[in-house]
mmCIF file of C-alpha atoms in Angstrom:
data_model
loop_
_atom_site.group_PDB
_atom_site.id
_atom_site.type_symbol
_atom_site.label_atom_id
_atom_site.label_comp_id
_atom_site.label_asym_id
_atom_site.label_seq_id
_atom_site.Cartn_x
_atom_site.Cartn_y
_atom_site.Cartn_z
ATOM 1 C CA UNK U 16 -114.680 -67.046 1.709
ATOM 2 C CA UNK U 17 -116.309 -65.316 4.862
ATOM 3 C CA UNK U 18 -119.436 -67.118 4.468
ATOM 4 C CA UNK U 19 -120.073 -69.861 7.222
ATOM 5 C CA UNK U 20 -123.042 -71.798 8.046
ATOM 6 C CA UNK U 21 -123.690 -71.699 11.346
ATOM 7 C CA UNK U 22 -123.941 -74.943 13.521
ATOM 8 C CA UNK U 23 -127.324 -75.941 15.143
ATOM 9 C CA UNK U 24 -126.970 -77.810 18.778
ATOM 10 C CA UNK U 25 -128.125 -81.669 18.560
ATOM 11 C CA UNK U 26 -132.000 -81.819 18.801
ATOM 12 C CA UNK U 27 -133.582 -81.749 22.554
ATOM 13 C CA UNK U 28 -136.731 -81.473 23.923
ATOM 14 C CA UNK U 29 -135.927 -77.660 24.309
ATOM 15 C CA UNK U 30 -135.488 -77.123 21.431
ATOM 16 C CA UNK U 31 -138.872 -78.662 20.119
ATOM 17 C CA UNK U 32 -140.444 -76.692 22.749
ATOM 18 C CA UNK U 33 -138.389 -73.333 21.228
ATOM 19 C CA UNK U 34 -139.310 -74.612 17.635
ATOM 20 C CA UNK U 35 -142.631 -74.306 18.456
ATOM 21 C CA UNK U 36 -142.840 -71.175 19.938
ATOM 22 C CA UNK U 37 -141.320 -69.726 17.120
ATOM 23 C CA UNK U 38 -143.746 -71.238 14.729
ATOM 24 C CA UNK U 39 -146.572 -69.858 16.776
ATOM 25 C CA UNK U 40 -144.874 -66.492 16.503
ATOM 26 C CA UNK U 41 -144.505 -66.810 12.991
ATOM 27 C CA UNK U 42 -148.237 -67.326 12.837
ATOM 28 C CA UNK U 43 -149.068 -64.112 14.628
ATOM 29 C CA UNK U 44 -146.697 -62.734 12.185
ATOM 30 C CA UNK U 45 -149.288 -63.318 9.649
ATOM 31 C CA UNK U 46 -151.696 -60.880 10.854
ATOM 32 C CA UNK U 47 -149.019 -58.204 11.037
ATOM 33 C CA UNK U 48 -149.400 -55.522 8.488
ATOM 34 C CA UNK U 49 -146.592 -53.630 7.372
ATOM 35 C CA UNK U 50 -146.643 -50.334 6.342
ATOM 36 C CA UNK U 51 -144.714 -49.138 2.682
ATOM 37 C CA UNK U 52 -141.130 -47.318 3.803
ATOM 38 C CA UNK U 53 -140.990 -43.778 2.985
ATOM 39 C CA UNK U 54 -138.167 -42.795 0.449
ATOM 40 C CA UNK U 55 -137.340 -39.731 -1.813
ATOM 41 C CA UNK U 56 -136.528 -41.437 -4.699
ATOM 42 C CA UNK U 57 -136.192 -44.244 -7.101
ATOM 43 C CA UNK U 58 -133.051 -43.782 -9.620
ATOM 44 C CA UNK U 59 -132.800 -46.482 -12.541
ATOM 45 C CA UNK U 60 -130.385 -46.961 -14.630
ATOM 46 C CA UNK U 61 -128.193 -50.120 -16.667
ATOM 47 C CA UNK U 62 -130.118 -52.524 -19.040
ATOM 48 C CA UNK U 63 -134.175 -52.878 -18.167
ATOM 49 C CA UNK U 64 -134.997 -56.815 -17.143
ATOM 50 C CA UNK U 65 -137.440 -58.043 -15.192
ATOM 51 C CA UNK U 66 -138.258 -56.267 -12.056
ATOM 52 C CA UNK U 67 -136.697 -57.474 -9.140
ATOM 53 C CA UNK U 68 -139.011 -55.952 -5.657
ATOM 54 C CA UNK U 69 -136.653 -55.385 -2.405
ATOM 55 C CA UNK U 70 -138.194 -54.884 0.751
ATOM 56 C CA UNK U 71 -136.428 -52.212 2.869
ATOM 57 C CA UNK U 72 -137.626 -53.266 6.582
ATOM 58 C CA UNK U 73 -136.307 -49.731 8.370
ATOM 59 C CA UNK U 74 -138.310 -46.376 8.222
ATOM 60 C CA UNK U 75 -134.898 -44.523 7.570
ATOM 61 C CA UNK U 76 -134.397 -45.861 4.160
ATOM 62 C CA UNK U 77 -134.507 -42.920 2.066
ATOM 63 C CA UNK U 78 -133.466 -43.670 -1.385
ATOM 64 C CA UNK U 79 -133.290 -46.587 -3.490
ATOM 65 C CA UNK U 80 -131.688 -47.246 -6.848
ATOM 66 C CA UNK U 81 -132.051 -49.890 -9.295
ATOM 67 C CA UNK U 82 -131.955 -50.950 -13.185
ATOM 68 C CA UNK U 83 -134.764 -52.911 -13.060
ATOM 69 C CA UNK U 84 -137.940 -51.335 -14.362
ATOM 70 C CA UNK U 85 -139.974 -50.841 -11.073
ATOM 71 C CA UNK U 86 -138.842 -51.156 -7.247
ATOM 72 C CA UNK U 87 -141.695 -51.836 -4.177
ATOM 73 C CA UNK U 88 -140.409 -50.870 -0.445
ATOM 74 C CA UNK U 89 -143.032 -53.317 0.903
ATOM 75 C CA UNK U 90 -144.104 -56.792 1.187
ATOM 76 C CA UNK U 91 -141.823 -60.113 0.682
ATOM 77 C CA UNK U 92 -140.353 -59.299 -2.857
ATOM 78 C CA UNK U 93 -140.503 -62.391 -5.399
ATOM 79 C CA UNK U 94 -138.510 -61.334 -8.443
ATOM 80 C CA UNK U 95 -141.844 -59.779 -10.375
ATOM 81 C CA UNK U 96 -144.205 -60.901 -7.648
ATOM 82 C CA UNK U 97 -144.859 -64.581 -8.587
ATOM 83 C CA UNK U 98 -145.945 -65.653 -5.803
ATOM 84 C CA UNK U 99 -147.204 -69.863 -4.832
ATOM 85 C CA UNK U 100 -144.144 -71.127 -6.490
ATOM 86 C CA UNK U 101 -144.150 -74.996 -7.449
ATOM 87 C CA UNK U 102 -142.586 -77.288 -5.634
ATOM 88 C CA UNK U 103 -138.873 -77.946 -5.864
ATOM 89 C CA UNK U 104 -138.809 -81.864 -5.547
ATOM 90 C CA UNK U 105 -135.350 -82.389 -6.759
ATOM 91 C CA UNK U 106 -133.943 -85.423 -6.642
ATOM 92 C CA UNK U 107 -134.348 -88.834 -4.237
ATOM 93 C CA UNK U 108 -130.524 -88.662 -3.988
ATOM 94 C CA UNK U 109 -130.257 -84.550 -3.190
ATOM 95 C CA UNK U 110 -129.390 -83.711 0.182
ATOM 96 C CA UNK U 111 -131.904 -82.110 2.321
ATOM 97 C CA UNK U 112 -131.774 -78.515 2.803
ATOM 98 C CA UNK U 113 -130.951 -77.254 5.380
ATOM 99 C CA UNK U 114 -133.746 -74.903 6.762
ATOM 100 C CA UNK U 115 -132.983 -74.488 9.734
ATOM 101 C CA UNK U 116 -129.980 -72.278 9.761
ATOM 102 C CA UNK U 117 -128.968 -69.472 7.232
ATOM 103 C CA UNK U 118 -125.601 -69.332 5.376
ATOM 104 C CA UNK U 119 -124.163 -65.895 6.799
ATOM 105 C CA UNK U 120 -121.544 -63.882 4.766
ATOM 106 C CA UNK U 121 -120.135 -60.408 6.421
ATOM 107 C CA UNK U 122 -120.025 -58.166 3.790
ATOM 108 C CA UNK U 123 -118.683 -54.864 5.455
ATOM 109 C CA UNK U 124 -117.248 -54.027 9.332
ATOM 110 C CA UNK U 125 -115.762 -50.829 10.240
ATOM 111 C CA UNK U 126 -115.756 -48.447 13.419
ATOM 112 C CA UNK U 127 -117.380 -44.393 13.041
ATOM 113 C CA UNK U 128 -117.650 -42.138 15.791
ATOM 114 C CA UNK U 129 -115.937 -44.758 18.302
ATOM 115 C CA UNK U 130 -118.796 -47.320 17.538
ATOM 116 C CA UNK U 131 -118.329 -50.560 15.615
ATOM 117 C CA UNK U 132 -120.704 -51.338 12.880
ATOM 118 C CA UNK U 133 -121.209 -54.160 10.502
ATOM 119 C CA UNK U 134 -123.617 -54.994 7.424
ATOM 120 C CA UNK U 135 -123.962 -59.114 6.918
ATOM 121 C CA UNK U 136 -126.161 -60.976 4.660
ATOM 122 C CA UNK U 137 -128.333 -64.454 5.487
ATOM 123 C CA UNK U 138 -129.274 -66.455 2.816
ATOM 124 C CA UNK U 139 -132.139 -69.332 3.759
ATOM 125 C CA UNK U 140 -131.792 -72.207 1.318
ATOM 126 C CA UNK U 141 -135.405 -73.048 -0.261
ATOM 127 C CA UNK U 142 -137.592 -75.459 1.168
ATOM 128 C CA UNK U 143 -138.741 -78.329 -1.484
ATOM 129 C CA UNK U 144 -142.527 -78.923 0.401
ATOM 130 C CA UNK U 145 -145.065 -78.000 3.008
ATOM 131 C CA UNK U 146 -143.142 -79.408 5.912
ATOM 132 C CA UNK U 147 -139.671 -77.725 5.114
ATOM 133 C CA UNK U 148 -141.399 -74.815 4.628
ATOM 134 C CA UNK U 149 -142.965 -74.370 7.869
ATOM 135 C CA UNK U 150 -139.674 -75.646 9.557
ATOM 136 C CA UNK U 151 -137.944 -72.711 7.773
ATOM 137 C CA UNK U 152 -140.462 -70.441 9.181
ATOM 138 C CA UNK U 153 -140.188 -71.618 12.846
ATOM 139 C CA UNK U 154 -136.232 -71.041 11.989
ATOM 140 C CA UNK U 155 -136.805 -67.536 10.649
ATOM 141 C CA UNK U 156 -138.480 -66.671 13.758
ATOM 142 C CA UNK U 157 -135.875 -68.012 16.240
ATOM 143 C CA UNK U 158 -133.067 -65.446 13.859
ATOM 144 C CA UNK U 159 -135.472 -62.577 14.064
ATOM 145 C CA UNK U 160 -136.054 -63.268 10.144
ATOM 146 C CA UNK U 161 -140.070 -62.939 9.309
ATOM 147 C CA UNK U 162 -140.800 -61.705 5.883
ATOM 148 C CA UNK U 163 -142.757 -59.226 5.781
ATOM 149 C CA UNK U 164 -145.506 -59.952 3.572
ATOM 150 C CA UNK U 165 -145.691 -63.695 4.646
ATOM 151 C CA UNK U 166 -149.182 -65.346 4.866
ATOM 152 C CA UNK U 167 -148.664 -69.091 4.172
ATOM 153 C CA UNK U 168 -145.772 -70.850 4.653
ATOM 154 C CA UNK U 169 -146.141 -72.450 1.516
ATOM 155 C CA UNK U 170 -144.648 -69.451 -0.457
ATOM 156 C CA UNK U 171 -141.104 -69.800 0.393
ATOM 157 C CA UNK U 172 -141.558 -73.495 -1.080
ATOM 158 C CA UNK U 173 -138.998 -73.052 -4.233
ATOM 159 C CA UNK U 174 -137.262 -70.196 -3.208
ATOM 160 C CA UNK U 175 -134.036 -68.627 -1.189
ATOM 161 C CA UNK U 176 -134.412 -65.613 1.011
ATOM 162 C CA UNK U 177 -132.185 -63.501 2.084
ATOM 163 C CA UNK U 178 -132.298 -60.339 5.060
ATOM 164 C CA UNK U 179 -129.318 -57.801 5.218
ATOM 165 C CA UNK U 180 -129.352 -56.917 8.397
ATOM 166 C CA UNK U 181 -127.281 -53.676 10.176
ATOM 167 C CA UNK U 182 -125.100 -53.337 13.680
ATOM 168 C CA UNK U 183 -124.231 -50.564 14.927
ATOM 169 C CA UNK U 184 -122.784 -49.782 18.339
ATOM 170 C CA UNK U 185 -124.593 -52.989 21.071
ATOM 171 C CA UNK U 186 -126.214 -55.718 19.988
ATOM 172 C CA UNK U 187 -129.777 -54.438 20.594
ATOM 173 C CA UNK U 188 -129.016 -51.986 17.573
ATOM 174 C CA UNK U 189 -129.152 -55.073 14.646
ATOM 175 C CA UNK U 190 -131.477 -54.423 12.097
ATOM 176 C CA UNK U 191 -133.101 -55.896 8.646
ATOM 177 C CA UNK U 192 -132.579 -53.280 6.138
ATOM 178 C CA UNK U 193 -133.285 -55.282 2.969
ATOM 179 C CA UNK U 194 -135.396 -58.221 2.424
ATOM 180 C CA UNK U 195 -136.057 -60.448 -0.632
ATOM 181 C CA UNK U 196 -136.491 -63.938 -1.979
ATOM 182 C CA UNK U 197 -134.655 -65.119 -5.640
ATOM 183 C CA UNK U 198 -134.847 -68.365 -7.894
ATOM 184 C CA UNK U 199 -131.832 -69.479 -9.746
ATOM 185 C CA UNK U 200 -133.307 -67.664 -12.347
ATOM 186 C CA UNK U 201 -132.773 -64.602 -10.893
ATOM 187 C CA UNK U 202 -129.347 -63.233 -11.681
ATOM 188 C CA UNK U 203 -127.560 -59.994 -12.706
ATOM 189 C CA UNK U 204 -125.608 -59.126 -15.731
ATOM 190 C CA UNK U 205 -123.574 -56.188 -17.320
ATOM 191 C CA UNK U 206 -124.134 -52.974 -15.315
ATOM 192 C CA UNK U 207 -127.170 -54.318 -13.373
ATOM 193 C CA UNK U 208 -126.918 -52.622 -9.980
ATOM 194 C CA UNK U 209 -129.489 -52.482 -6.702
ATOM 195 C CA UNK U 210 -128.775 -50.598 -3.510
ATOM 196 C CA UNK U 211 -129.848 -48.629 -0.574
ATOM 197 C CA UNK U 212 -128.886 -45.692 0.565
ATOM 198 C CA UNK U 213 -129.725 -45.294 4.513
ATOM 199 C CA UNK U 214 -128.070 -43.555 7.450
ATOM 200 C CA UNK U 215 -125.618 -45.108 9.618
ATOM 201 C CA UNK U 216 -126.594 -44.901 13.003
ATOM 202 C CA UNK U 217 -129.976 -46.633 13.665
ATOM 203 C CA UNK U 218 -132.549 -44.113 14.930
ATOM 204 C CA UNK U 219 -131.681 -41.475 12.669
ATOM 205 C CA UNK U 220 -134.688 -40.332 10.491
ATOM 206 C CA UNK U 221 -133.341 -37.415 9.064
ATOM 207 C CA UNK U 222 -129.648 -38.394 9.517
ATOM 208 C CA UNK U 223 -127.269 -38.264 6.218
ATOM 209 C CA UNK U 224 -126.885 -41.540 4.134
ATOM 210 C CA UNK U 225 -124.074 -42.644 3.962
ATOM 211 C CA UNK U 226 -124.272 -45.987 4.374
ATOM 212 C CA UNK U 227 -124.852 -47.729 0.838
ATOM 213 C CA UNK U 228 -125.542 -51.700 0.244
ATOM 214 C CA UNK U 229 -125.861 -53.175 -3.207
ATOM 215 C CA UNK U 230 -125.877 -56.036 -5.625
ATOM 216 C CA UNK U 231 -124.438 -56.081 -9.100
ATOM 217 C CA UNK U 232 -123.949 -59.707 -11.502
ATOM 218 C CA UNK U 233 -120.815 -61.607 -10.698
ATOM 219 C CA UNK U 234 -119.121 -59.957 -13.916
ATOM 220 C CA UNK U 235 -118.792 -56.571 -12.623
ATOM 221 C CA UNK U 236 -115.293 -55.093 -11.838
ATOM 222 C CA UNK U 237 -115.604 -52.129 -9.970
ATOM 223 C CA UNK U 238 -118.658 -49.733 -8.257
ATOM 224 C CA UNK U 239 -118.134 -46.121 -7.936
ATOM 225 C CA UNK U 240 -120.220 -44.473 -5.427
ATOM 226 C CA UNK U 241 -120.574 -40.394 -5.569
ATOM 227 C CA UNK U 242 -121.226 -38.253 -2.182
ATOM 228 C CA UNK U 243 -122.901 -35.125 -2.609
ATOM 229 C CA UNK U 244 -119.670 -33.478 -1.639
ATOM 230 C CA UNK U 245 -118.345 -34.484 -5.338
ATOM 231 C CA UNK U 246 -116.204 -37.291 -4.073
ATOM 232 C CA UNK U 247 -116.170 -40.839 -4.660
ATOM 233 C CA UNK U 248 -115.076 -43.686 -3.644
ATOM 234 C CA UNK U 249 -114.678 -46.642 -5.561
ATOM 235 C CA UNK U 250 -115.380 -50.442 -4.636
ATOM 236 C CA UNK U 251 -112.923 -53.337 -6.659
ATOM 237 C CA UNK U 252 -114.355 -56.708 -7.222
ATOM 238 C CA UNK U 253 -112.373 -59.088 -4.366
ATOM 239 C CA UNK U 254 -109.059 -60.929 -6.140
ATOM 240 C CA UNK U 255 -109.469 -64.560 -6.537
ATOM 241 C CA UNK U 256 -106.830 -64.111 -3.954
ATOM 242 C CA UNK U 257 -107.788 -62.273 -2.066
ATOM 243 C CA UNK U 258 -108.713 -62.360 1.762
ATOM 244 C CA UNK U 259 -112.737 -62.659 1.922
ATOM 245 C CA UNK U 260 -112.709 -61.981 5.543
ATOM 246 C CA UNK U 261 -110.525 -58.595 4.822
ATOM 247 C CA UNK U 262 -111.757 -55.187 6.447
ATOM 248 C CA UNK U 263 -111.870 -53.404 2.633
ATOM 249 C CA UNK U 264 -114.709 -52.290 0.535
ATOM 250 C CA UNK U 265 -115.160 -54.821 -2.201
ATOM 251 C CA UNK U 266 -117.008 -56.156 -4.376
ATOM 252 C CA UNK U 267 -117.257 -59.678 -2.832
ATOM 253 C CA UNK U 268 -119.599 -63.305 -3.279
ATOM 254 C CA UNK U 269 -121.755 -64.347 -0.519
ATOM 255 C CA UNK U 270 -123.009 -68.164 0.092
ATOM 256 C CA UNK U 271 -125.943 -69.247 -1.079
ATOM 257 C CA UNK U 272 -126.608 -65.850 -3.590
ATOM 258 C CA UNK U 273 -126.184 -66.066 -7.510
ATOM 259 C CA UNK U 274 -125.431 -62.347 -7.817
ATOM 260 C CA UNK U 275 -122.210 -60.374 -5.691
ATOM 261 C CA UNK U 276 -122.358 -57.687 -3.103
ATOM 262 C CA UNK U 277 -121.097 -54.399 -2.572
ATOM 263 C CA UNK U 278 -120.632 -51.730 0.747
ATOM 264 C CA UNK U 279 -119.478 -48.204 0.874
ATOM 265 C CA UNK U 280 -119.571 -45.868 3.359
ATOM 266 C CA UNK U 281 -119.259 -41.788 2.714
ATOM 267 C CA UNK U 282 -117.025 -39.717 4.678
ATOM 268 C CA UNK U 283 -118.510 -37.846 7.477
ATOM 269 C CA UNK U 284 -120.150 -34.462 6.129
ATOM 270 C CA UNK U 285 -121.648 -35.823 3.260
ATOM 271 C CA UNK U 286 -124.237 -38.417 2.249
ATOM 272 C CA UNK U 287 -124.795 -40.424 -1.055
ATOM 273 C CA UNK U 288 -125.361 -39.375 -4.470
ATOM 274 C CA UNK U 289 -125.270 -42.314 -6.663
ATOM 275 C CA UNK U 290 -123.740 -45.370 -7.111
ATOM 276 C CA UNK U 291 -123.086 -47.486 -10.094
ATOM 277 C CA UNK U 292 -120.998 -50.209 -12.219
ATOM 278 C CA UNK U 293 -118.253 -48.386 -13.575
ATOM 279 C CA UNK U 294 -116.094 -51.633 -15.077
#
């Protein structure tokens, strides 16, 4: 599975000084308001169930699709906005989560115009109390991961987050494209399907999309996405034995997430069309 948790160095007084700069950034985070993403178009589609609400964090999103009934572009989504979510106490014998560092799974590399690109997904596990919660936000901080709509720590208490984030070309280029928080609760089934369409190349406004990330339930077989052009190309579910850290578009699990991913990528001279669960 390409999902690995990344390793955090023993604890120094460094890093308590860098942990608390980053919660002090997270604070002045707070006062940040962000402004709604403009898009074209909302296309739904599949079985109606309770609105999920996805955050897309980059001013060239231009279309979104989705099953559910209604889809925001702004503020930290919360599966129907339920927001100040009880505590998660869990057992005395439970390990700890850990907040600190988010399980990462690559979901789609490739190269275009002689520049590399990849699309990866971090998954934050979710914090049982006050004090795990504000760790988790110091964390987020340090990975370039502040929610968007987050005022108090205390309402990731209960719940996983996740940030899709975009390279393209240097390192400078990575970018959040799609943020959200789930439950356990929150899961997929039959031809459920959420995605974004956005252009490829950071920067471009009015470029073509042809970049398209998505999540369908873990039952799904196969995604066909259309380009305008009238082709398509179509997206398998990974084989059990298959390689997770493969190059191909598939349909593949990610750690930490109770639903499965998806990436295609039209051919130059078009841009997307639609996308959907085909099997």
């Amino acid at each position: 599975m390409s999902a690995d948790r990344e390793t955090n160095h023993g604890m120094t007084s460094h890093d308590m000084t860098h942990t608390d700069i980053a919660l002090l950034l997270a604070d002045a985070a707070d006062e940040v308001e962000i402004g709604i993403a403009p898009y074209d178009a909302v296309l739904r589609g599949g079985r109606r169930r309770r609105a999920r609400r996805w955050a897309v964090a980059t001013a060239t999103a231009l279309v979104l699709v989705g099953s559910a009934g209604t889809l925001a572009v702004a503020g930290i989504p919360g599966g129907g906005g339920d927001r100040g979510a009880s505590p998660a106490t869990g057992s005395p014998t439970e390990p700890a989560p850990d907040v600190r560092t988010p399980a990462r799974t690559v979901l789609a590399v490739g190269t275009d115009a002689g520049k590399d690109w990849r699309v990866y997904l971090d998954v934050w596990e979710p914090p049982r109390n006050e004090r795990e919660a504000r760790e988790e936000r110091g964390a987020m901080a340090e990975f370039g991961h502040i929610p968007s709509d987050l005022r108090e720590a205390s309402a990731l208490i209960g719940r996983s987050s996740y940030f899709v984030r975009r390279e393209y070309g240097d390192a400078t280029s990575d970018q959040v494209l799609i943020e959200d928080t789930f439950t356990a609760e929150d899961t997929m089934s039959g031809k459920d399907i959420e995605a974004v369409a956005v252009p490829l190349e950071p920067g471009s406004e009015n470029g073509p999309e042809r970049l398209v990330v998505g999540q369908v339930a873990v039952t799904a077989r196969n995604v066909t996405c259309t380009w305008q052009d009238g082709t398509k190309t179509e997206v398998p579910v990974v084989s059990e034995a298959g390689d997770y850290n493969s190059d191909d578009f598939v349909i593949r699990p990610a750690d930490g997430s109770p639903v499965n991913w998806f990436v295609c990528l039209a051919p130059k001279g078009t841009a997307y069309k639609s996308v959907a669960v085909t099997r």
